[in-house]
Tab-separated table of C-alpha atoms in Angstrom:
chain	number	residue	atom	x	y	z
A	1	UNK	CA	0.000	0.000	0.000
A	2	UNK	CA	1.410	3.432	-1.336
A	3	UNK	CA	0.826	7.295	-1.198
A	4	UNK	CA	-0.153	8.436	-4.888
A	5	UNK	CA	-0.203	12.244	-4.963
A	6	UNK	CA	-1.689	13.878	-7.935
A	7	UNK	CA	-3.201	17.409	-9.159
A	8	UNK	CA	-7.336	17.561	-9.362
A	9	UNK	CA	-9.902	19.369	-10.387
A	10	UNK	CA	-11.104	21.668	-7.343
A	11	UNK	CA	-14.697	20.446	-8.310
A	12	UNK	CA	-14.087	16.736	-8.764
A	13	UNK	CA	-15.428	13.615	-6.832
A	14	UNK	CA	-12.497	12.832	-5.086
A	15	UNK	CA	-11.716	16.807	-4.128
A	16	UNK	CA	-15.536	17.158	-3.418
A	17	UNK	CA	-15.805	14.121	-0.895
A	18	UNK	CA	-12.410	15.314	0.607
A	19	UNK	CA	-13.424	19.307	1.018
A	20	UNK	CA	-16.846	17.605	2.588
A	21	UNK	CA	-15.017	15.421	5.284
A	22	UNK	CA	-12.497	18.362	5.885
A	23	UNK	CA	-15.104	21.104	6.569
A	24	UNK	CA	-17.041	18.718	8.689
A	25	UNK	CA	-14.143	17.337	10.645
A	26	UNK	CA	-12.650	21.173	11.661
A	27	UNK	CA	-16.457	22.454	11.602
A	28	UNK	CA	-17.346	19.871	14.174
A	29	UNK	CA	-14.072	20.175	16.503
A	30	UNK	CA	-15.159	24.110	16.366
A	31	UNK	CA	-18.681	23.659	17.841
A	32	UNK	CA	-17.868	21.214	20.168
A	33	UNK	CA	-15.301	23.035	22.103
A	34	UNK	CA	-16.890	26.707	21.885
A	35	UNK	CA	-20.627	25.559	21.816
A	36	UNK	CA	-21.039	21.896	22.673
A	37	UNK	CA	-22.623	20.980	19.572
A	38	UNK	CA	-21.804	19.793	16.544
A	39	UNK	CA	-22.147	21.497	13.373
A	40	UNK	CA	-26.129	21.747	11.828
A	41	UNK	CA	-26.852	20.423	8.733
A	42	UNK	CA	-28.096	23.350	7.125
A	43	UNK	CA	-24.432	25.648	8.348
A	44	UNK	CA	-22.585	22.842	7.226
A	45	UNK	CA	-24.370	22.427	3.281
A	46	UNK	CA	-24.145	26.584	3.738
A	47	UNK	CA	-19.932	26.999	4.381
A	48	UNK	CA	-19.148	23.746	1.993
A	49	UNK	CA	-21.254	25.112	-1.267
A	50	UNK	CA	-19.275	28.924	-0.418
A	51	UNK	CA	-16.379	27.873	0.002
A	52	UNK	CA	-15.766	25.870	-3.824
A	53	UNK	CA	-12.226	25.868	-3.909
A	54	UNK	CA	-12.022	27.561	-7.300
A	55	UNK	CA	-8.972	29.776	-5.696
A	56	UNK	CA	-7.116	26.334	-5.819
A	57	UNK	CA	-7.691	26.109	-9.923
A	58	UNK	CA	-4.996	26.620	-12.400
A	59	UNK	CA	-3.190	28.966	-13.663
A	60	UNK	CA	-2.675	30.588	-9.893
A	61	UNK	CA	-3.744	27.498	-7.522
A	62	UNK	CA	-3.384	23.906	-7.260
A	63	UNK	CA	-5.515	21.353	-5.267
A	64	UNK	CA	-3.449	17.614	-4.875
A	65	UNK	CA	-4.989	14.554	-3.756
A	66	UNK	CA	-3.488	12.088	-2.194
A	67	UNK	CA	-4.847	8.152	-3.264
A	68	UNK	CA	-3.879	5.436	-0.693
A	69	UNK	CA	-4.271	2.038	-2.768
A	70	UNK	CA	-6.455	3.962	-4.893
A	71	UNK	CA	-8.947	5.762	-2.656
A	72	UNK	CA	-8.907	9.566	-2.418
A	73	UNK	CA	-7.352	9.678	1.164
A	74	UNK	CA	-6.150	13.434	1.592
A	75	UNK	CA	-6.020	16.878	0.304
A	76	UNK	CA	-3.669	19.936	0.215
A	77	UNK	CA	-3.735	23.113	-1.751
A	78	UNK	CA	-2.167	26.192	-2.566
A	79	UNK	CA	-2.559	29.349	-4.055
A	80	UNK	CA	-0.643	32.347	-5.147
A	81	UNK	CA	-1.359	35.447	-2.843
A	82	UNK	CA	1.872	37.622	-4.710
A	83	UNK	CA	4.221	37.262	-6.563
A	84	UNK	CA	6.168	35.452	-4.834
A	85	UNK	CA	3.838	33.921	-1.754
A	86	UNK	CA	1.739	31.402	-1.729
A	87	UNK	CA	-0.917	30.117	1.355
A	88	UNK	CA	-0.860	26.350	2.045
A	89	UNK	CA	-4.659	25.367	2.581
A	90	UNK	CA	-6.807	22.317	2.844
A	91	UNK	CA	-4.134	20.208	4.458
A	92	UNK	CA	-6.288	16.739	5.553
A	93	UNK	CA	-5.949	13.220	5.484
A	94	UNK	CA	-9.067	10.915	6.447
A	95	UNK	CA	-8.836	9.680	9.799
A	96	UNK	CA	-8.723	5.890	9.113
A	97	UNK	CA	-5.562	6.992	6.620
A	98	UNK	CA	-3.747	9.236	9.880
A	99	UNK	CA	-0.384	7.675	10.509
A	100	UNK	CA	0.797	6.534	7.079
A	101	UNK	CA	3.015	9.576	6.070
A	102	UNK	CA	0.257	10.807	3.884
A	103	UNK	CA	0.376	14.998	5.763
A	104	UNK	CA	4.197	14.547	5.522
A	105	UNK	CA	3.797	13.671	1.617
A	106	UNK	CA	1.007	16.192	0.710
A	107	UNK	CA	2.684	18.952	2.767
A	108	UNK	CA	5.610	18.025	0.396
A	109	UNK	CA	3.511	17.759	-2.652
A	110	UNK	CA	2.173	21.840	-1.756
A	111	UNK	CA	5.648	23.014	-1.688
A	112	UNK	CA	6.700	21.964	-4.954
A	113	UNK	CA	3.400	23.130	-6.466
A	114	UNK	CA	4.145	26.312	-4.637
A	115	UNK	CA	7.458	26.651	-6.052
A	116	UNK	CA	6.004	25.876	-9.499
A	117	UNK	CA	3.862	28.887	-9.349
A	118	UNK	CA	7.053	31.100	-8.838
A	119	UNK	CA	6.341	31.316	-4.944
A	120	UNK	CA	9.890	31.387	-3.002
A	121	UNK	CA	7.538	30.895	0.561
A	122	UNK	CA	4.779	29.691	1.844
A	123	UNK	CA	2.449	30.654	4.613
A	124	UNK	CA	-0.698	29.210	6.344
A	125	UNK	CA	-2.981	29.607	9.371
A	126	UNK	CA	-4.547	27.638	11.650
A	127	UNK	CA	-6.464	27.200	14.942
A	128	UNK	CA	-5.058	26.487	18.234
A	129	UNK	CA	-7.436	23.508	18.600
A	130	UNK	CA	-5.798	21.599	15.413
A	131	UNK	CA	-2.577	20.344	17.573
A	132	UNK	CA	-2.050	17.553	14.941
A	133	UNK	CA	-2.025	20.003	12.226
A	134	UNK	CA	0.300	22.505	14.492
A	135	UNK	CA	2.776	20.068	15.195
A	136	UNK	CA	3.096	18.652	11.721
A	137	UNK	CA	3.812	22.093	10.703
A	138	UNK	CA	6.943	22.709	13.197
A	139	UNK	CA	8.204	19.328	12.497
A	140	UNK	CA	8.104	19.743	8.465
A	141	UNK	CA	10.119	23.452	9.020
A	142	UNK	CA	7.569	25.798	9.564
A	143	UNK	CA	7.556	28.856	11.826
A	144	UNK	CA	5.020	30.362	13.759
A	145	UNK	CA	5.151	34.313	12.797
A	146	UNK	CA	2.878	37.071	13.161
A	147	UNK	CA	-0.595	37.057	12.085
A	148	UNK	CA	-0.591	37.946	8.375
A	149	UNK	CA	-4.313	37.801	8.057
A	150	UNK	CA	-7.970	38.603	10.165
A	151	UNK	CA	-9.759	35.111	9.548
A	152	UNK	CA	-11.957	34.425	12.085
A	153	UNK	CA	-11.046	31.445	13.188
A	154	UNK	CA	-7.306	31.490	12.583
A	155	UNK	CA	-4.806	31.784	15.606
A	156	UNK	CA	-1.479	30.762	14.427
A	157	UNK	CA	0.024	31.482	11.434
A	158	UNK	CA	3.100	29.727	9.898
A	159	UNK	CA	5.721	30.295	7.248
A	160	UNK	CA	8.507	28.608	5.411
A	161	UNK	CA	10.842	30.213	2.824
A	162	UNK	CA	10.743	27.764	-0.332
A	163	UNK	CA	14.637	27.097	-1.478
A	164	UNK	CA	14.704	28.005	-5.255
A	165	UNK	CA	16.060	24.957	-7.826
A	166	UNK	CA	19.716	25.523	-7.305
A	167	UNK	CA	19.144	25.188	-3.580
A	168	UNK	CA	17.730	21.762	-3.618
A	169	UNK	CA	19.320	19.003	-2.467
């Protein structure tokens, strides 16, 4: 059994059913620490048909999958925000898939997608509740800077300078 990691569509199955257990997964962990509840129906079909993705499409984003023996198993995207930036988004891997290198990989994956849109870093936010996603980030060479945007729900933001082609190993 092997990590595949490929570009897709925004709007395919696979990214579809992946955005869907994402939203619900972070939605859920929201509610249930600040209101005990987890995330109705009607908020959840609301936030997953507004937020589409389409920032992730070619020619200045890029959503990868990642297959595990052929099943859609995890996401991560990125998109240009300058000339030279890019944000890391959408980083997720199923829970039955957690544990087989699959963040590590698709976290990987991002970087030289990033670097293929011309970006020489990469930043990314995330919520203080996410300690899986937090951790991953500090062990793969991101640091925790200063905010760089208002989201709502974001409350740490990260960044890693991209080495250029004649700086890779």
């Amino acid at each position: 059994m092997t990590w595949t990691i490929a570009q897709e569509p925004y709007d395919s199955p696979a990214a579809t059913a992946l955005w869907r257990a994402y939203y619900t997964e972070v939605s859920d962990r929201w509610y249930l620490l600040h209101e005990g509840r987890r995330t109705a129906p009607e908020e959840l079909e609301r936030e997953i048909a507004a937020r589409t993705g389409a920032e992730l499409a070619p020619p200045t984003g890029r959503l990868l999958i990642g297959w595990y023996d052929g099943e859609p198993a995890g996401s991560a995207g990125v998109r240009l925000l300058g000339p030279d930036t890019a944000e890391l988004t959408r980083v997720f891997v199923r829970a039955g898939m957690r544990g087989r290198g699959g963040a590590a990989l698709l976290v990987a994956a991002a970087e030289e997608a990033a670097r293929a849109l011309g970006a020489t870093a990469l930043i990314l936010d995330t919520r203080g509740d996410l300690v899986e996603a937090r951790g991953l980030y500090a062990r793969l060479g991101y640091t925790e800077t200063a905010p760089h945007n208002d989201d709502r729900y974001a409350e740490h933001w990260f960044r890693k300078d991209l080495p250029g082609p004649l700086n890779r190993r």
